Coordinates of C-alpha atoms in Angstrom, one line a residue:
X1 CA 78.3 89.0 93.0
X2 CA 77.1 86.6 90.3
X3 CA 74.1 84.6 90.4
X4 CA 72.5 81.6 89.2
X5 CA 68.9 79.8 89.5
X6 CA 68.6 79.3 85.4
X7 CA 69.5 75.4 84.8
X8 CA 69.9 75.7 80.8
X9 CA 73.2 74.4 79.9
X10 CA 73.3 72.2 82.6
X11 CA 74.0 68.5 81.9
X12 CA 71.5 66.0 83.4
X13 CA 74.9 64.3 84.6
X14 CA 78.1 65.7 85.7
X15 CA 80.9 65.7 88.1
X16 CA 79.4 67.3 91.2
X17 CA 83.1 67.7 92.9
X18 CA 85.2 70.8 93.3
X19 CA 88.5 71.2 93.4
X20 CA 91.1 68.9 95.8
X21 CA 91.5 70.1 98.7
X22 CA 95.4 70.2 98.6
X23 CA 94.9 72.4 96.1
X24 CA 94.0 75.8 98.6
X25 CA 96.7 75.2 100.7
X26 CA 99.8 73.6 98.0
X27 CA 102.8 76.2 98.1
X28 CA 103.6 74.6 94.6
X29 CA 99.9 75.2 93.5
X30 CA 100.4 78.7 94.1
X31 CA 103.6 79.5 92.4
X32 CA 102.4 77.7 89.2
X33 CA 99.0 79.8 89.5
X34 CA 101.0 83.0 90.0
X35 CA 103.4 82.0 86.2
X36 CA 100.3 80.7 84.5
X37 CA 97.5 82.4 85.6
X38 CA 97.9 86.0 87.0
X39 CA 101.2 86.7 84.4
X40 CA 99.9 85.4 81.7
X41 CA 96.4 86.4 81.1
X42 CA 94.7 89.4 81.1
X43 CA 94.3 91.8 84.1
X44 CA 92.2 94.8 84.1
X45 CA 94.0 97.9 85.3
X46 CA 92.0 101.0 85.4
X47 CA 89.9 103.4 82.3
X48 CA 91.4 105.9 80.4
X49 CA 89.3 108.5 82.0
X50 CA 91.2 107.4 85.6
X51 CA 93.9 109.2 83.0
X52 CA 93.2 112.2 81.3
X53 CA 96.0 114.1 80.8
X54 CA 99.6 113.7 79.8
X55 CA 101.9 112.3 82.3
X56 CA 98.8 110.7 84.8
X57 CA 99.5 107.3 85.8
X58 CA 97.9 104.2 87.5
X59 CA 99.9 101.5 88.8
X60 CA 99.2 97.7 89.1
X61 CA 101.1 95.3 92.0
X62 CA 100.3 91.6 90.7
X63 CA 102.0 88.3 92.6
X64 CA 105.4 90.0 92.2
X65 CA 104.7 92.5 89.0
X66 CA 104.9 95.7 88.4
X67 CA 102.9 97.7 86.0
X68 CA 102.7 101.3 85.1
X69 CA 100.3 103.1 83.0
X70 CA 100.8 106.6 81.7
X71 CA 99.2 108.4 79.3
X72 CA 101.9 110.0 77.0
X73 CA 102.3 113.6 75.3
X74 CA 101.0 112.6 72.4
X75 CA 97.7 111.2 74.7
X76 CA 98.7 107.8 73.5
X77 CA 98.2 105.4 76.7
X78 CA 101.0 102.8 77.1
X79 CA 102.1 100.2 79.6
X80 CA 105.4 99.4 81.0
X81 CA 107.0 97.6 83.8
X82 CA 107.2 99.6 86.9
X83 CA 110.9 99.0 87.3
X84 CA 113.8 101.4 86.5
X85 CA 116.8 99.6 83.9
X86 CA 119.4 101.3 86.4
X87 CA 119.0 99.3 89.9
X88 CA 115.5 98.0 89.2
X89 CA 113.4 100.5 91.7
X90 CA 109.9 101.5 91.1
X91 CA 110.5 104.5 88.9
X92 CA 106.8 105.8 90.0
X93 CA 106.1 104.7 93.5
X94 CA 102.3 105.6 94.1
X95 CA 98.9 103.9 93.0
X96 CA 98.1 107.1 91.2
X97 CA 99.9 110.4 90.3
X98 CA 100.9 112.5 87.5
X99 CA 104.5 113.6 86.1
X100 CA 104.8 116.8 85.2
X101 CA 107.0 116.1 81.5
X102 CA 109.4 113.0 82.6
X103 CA 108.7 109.7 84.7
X104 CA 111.9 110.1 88.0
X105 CA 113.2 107.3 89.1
X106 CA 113.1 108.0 93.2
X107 CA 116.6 106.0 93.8
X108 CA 119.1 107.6 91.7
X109 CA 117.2 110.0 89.3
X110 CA 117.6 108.6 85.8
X111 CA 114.7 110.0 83.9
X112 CA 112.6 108.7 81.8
X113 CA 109.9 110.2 78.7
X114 CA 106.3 109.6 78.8
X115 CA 106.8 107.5 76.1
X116 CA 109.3 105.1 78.2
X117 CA 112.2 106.0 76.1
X118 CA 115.3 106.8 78.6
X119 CA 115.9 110.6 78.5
X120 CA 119.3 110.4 80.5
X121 CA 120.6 109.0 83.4
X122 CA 122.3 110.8 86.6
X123 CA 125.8 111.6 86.2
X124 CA 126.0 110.4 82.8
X125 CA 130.1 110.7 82.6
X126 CA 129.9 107.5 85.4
X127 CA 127.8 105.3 83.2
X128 CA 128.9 104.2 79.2
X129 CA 126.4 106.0 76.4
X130 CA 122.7 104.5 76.5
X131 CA 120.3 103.9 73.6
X132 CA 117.3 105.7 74.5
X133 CA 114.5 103.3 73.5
X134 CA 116.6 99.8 74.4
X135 CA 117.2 101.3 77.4
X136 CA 113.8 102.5 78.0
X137 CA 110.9 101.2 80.3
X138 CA 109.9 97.6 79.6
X139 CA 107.2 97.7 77.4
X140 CA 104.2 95.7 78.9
X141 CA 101.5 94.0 76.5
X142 CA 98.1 96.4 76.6
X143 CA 94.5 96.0 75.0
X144 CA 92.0 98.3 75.9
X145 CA 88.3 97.1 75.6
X146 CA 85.7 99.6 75.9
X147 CA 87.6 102.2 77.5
X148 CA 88.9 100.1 80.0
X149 CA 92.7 98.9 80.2
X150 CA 93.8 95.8 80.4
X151 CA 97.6 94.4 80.8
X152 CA 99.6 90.9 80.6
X153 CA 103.1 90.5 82.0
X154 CA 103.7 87.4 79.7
X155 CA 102.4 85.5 76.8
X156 CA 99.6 83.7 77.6
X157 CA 96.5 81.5 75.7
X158 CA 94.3 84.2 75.9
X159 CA 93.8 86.8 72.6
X160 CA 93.5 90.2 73.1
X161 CA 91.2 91.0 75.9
X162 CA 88.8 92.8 72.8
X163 CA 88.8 89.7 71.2
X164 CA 87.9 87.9 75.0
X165 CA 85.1 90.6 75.5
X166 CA 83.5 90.8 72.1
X167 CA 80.8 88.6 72.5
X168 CA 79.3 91.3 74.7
X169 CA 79.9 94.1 72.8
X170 CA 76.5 94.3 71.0
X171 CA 75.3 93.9 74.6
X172 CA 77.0 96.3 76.1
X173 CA 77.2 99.4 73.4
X174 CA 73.8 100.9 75.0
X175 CA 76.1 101.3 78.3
X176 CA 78.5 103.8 76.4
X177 CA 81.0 102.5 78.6
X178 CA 84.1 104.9 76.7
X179 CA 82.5 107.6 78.1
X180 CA 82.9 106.6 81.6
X181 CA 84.0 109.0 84.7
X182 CA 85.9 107.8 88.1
X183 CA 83.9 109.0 90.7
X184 CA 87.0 110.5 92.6
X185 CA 86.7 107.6 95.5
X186 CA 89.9 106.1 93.5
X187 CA 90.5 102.0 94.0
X188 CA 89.3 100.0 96.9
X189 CA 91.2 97.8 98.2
X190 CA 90.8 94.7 100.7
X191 CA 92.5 91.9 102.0
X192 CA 90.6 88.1 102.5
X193 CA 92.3 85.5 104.7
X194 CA 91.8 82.8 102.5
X195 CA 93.1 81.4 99.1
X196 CA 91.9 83.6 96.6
X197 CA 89.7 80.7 94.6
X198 CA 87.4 80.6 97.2
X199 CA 86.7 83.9 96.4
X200 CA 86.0 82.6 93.2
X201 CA 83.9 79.6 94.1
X202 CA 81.7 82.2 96.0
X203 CA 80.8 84.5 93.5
X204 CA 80.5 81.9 90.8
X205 CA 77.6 80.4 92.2
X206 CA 74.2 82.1 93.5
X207 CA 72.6 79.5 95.1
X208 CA 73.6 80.9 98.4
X209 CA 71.5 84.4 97.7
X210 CA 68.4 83.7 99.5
X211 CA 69.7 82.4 102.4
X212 CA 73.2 85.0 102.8
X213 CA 72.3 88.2 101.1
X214 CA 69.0 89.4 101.7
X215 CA 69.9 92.6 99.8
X216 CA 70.3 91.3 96.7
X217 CA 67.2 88.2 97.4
X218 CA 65.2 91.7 98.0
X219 CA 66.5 93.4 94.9
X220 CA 66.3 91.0 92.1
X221 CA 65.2 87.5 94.1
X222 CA 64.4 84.8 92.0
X223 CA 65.1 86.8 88.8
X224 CA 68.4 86.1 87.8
X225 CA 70.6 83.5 86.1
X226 CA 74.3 82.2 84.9
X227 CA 75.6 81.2 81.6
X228 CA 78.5 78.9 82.4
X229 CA 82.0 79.9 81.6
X230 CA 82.5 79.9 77.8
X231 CA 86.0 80.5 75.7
X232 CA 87.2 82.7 79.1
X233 CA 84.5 85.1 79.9
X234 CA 80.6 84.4 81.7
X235 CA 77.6 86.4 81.8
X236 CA 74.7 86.5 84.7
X237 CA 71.4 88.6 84.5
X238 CA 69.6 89.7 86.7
X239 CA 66.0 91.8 86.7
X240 CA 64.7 93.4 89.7
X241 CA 61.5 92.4 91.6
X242 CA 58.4 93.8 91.1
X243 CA 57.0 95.9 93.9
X244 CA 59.3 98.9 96.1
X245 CA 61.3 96.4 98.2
X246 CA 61.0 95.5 101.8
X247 CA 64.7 96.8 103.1
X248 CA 65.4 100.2 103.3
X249 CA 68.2 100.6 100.6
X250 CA 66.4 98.6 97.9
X251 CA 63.0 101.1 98.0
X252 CA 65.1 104.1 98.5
X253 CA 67.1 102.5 95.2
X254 CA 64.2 101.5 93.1
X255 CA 62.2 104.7 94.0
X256 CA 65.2 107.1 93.0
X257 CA 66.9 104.7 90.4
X258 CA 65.8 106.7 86.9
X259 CA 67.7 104.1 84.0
X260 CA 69.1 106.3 80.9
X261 CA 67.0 106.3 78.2
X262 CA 70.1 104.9 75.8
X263 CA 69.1 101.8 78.4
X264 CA 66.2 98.9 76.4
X265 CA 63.5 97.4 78.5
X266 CA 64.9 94.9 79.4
X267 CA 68.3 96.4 81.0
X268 CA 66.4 99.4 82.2
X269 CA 66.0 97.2 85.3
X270 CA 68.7 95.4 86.0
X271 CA 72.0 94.1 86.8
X272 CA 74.2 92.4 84.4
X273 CA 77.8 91.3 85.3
X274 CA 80.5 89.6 83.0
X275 CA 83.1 87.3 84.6
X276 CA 86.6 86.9 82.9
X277 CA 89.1 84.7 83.9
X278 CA 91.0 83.9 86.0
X279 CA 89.7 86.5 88.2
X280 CA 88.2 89.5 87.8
X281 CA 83.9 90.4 87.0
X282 CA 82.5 93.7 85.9
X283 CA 79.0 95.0 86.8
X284 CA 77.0 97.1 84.6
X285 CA 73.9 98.8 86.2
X286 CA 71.4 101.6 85.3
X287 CA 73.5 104.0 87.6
X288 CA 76.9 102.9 87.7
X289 CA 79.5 100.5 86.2
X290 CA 81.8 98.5 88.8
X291 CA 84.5 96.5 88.5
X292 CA 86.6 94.0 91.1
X293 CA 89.1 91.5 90.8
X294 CA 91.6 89.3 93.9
X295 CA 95.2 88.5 93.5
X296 CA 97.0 86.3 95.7
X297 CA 99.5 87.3 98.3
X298 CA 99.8 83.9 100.3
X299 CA 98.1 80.6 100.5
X300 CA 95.7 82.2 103.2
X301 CA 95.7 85.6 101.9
X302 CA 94.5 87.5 99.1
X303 CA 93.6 91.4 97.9
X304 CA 90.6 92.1 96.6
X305 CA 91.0 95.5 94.3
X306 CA 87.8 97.2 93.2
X307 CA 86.5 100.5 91.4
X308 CA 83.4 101.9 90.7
X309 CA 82.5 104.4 87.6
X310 CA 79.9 107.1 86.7
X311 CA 78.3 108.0 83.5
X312 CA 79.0 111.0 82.0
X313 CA 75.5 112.6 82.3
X314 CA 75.2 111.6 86.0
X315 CA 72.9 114.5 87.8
X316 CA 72.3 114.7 91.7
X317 CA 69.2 112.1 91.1
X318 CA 71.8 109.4 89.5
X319 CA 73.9 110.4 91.8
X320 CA 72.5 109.2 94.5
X321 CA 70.6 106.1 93.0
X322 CA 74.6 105.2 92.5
X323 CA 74.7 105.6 96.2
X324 CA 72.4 103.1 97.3
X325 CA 73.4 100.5 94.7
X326 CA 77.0 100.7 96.4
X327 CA 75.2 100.7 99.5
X328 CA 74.1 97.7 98.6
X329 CA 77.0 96.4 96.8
X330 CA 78.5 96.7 99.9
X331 CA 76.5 94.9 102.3
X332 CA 77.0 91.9 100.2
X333 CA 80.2 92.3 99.8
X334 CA 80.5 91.9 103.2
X335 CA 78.5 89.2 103.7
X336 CA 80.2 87.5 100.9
X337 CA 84.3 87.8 103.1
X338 CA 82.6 85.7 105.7
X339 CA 81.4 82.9 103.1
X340 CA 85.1 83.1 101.8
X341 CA 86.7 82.6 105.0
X342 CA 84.2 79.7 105.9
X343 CA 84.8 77.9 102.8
X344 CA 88.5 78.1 103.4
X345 CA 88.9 77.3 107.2
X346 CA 86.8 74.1 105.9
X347 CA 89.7 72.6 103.8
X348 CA 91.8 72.1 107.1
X349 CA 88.9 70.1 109.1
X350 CA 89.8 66.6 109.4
X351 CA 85.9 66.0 108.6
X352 CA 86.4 67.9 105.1
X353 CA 85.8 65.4 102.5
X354 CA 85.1 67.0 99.7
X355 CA 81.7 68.9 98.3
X356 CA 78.8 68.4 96.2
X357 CA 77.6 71.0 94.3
X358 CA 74.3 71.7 93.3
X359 CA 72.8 72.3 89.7
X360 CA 72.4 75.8 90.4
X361 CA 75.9 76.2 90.9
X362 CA 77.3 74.6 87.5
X363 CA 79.1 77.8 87.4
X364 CA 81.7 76.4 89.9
X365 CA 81.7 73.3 88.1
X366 CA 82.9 75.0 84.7
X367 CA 85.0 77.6 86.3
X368 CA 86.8 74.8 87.6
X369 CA 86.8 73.0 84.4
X370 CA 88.7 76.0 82.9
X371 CA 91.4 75.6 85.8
X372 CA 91.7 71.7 85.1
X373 CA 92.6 72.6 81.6
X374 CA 95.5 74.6 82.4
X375 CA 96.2 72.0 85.8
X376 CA 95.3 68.9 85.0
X377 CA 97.0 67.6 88.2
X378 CA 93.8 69.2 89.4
X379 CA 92.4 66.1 88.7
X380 CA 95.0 63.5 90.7
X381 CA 96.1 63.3 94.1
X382 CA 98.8 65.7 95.2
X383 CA 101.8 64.8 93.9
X384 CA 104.8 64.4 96.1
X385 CA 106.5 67.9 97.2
X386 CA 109.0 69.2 94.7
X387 CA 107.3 67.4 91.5
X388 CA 103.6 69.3 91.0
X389 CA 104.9 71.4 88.0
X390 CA 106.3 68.3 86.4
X391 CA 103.5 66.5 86.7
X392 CA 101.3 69.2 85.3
X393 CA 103.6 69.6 82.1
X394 CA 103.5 65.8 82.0
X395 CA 99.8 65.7 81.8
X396 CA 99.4 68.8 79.3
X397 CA 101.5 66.9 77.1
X398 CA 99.7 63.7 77.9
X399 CA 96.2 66.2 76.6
X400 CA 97.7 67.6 73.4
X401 CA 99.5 65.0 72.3

C-alpha cells in the first residue's frame, strides 16, 4: 500500500486522464505487456536466506516463464530456466525444495549439477555425446540487491536491478536488509479477477486511505507522502500518529512495536515502501520487511505473490509487534482486492468514460507515463485487431527518431 497526500512535484497543470479503457481488456495489450514488461525487466524472486544451503531452490512462474534458483556447492546462487534441454519439463517441479547433490529432471531423469552443467543423461548409449555446459540449464540473467534476488528472462531497458535500487541504498543500509530471515510462512499467493494494472492504479495512489482503510488512516493518517515515479523505482513515507490508536491492532502495535536501535528518529516510526516497475513494492518497517508483486494470467485475472521477512535479532516482543503489522497489512490488503475489482468491472459500463485523477494521486499519472513510454499507442485509440504491436513499434520509432 503506497500513499500520497504530499503535492511537491506535482505540476500546477497536467493530464488528469488514465489509461484507455481498451487497454484492461485488449488481448493484444496483454501479449505485448507480457514480451516487454514482465520478460524483460526485473522481477524479484526470493532472498538468499529463503536459500541457505547447497542444493535449496525457489522457483518463479511468470506469464509463461520458468525460473529456478539454486544455491550451488560452492554457495554461489545462480538462475536458470526451469526447463530440462531433453523434452523441455520442469526439471524441479515445486515452489521450494532442496536437491540433495544433482537437480532430476522428473520425466526422463537426465541430471543435472547445482551449477546447471549437464551431468549425464538417461540411457546415455540412446542419445549422441553431450557437452556438459552447452547442454546445461539455460542460464537466466540475476542481480541481487541487498540480499534480495532479482531475475530477467530477456534483455530489457532496465540496468542491473542494484543500479535501479541505489538511490535508496544510503536509505536503506540502517535496515540491514542482507541479514534478513524468512519467517517460515513461505510465499503467499492470491489471485485478483481483474487486469493486473488496476492493481497498480490502486496502490499507486493514497487518496483513497481515509475513506477505505481505516487501519492504515489510524496508523499513520495524514502523515504520509509519494515521490512520483523516477528512472523506474518510487518511494512513499509514512510516520505514525501521535497518540495509541483508536482500533485494536494499531494500540496493540504501537504499544508493543520497540524499533531497533540501528533505526534514526525518523524511521524509528514508520513505514517506508519503494515501488519498482512494472510491478512489484517492498515495505520496510521497524519489525518486519515485506515484499509483493502481481503477474498476469488473463485479461481479468491476475496473481498477486507476496513474502514477508524477519530481522535477525527478532525476540518474542518483535515477534509479535511483526504480528500485528501483518495483521494489519492484511486487512488492507483486503480491503484493497475489492477497490481492484471495482475499478475493473468499471471499464465494461457503457457509462465509463474515462477518469479524473486528483493531485494527490499524481503517482497514477506518472506510473502511467512510464507505461506510455514503452506503449505509446497508450496514447491513440485502439487500433484495429491484428495491428496494436505495429502500431506501437511505429510510434517508438516515430519517438526516437
Amino acid at each position: 500500500m503506497t500513499a500520497s497526500t504530499d503535492k511537491t512535484g506535482v505540476p500546477e497543470t497536467w493530464d488528469r486522464r488514465g489509461l484507455p479503457a481498451w487497454s484492461f481488456f485488449s488481448p493484444e495489450m496483454l501479449e505485448l505487456e507480457k514480451d516487454m514488461l514482465f520478460r524483460r525487466h526485473w522481477q524479484v524472486v526470493c532472498h538468499t536466506s529463503d536459500i541457505p544451503e547447497p542444493g535449496d531452490f525457489i522457483t518463479l512462474d511468470v506469464v509463461g516463464e520458468r525460473a529456478l534458483v539454486v544455491r550451488g556447492q560452492d554457495g554461489v546462487v545462480r538462475a536458470f530456466h526451469n526447463l530440462c534441454r531433453h523434452r523441455g519439463s520442469r526439471v524441479v517441479a515445486d515452489e521450494k525444495g532442496h536437491c540433495k547433490s544433482a537437480i532430476i529432471c522428473p520425466f526422463h531423469g537426465w541430471v543435472y549439477n547445482l551449477d546447471g552443467t549437464l551431468r549425464g543423461a538417461a540411457q546415455p548409449a540412446s542419445l549422441p555425446e553431450f557437452d556438459p555446459v552447452d547442454m546445461g540449464l539455460k542460464p537466466i540473467e540475476m542481480d541481487i540487491w541487498q540480499g534480495f534476488v532479482f531475475v530477467r528472462f530477456q534483455p530489457g531497458p532496465q540496468p542491473a536491478i542494484s543500479q535501479v535500487m541505489a538511490r535508496f541504498d544510503d536509505e536503506v543500509a540502517q535496515y540491514a536488509l542482507e541479514t534478513l530471515e524468512p519467517t517460515g510462512e513461505g510465499f503467499y499467493t492470491e489471485e485478483i479477477e481483474a487486469n493486473w494494472k488496476c492493481v497498480r492504479d490502486v496502490d499507486n495512489e493514497g487518496y483513497h486511505v481515509p475513506m477505505a482503510h481505516p487501519g492504515l488512516q489510524d496508523l499513520y493518517g495524514p502523515n504520509y507522502f509519494d515521490e512520483p515515479f523516477q528512472d523506474g523505482t518510487s518511494r512513499s513515507f509514512a510516520s505514525f500518529r501521535e497518540g495509541n490508536g483508536r482500533l485494536w491492532s494499531v494500540r496493540a502495535y504501537k504499544s508493543v512495536l520497540e524499533p531497533p536501535a540501528r533505526l534514526d528518529a525518523e524511521h524509528k516510526n514508520a513505514w517506508l515502501y519503494y515501488g519498482v516497475f512494472p510491478n512489484f513494492v517492498f515495505g520496510l518497517y521497524p519489525d518486519s520487511v515485506i515484499f509483493y508483486q502481481e503477474f498476469p494470467l488473463a485479461n481479468g485475472l491476475t496473481v498477486q505473490r507476496s513474502a514477508t521477512y524477519r530481522y535477525k535479532d527478532e525476540d518474542r516482543r518483535m515477534r509479535l509487534a511483526r504480528y500485528l503489522s501483518g495483521r494489519i497489512d492484511r486487512i488492507t490488503s483486503d480491503e484493497d482486492v475489492q477497490l481492484i475489482k471495482w475499478t475493473w468491472e468499471a471499464a465494461f459500463s457503457s457509462g465509463y468514460d474515462g477518469i479524473v485523477l486528483s493531485d494527490l494521486e499524481y503517482g497514477v499519472k506518472t506510473y502511467h507515463d512510464a507505461l506510455r513510454n514503452l506503449f505509446p499507442v497508450l496514447s491513440e485509440e485502439e487500433p484495429p485487431e491484428g495491428q496494436l504491436a505495429a502500431r506501437n513499434v511505429e510510434l517508438l520509432a516515430d519517438n526516437t527518431g
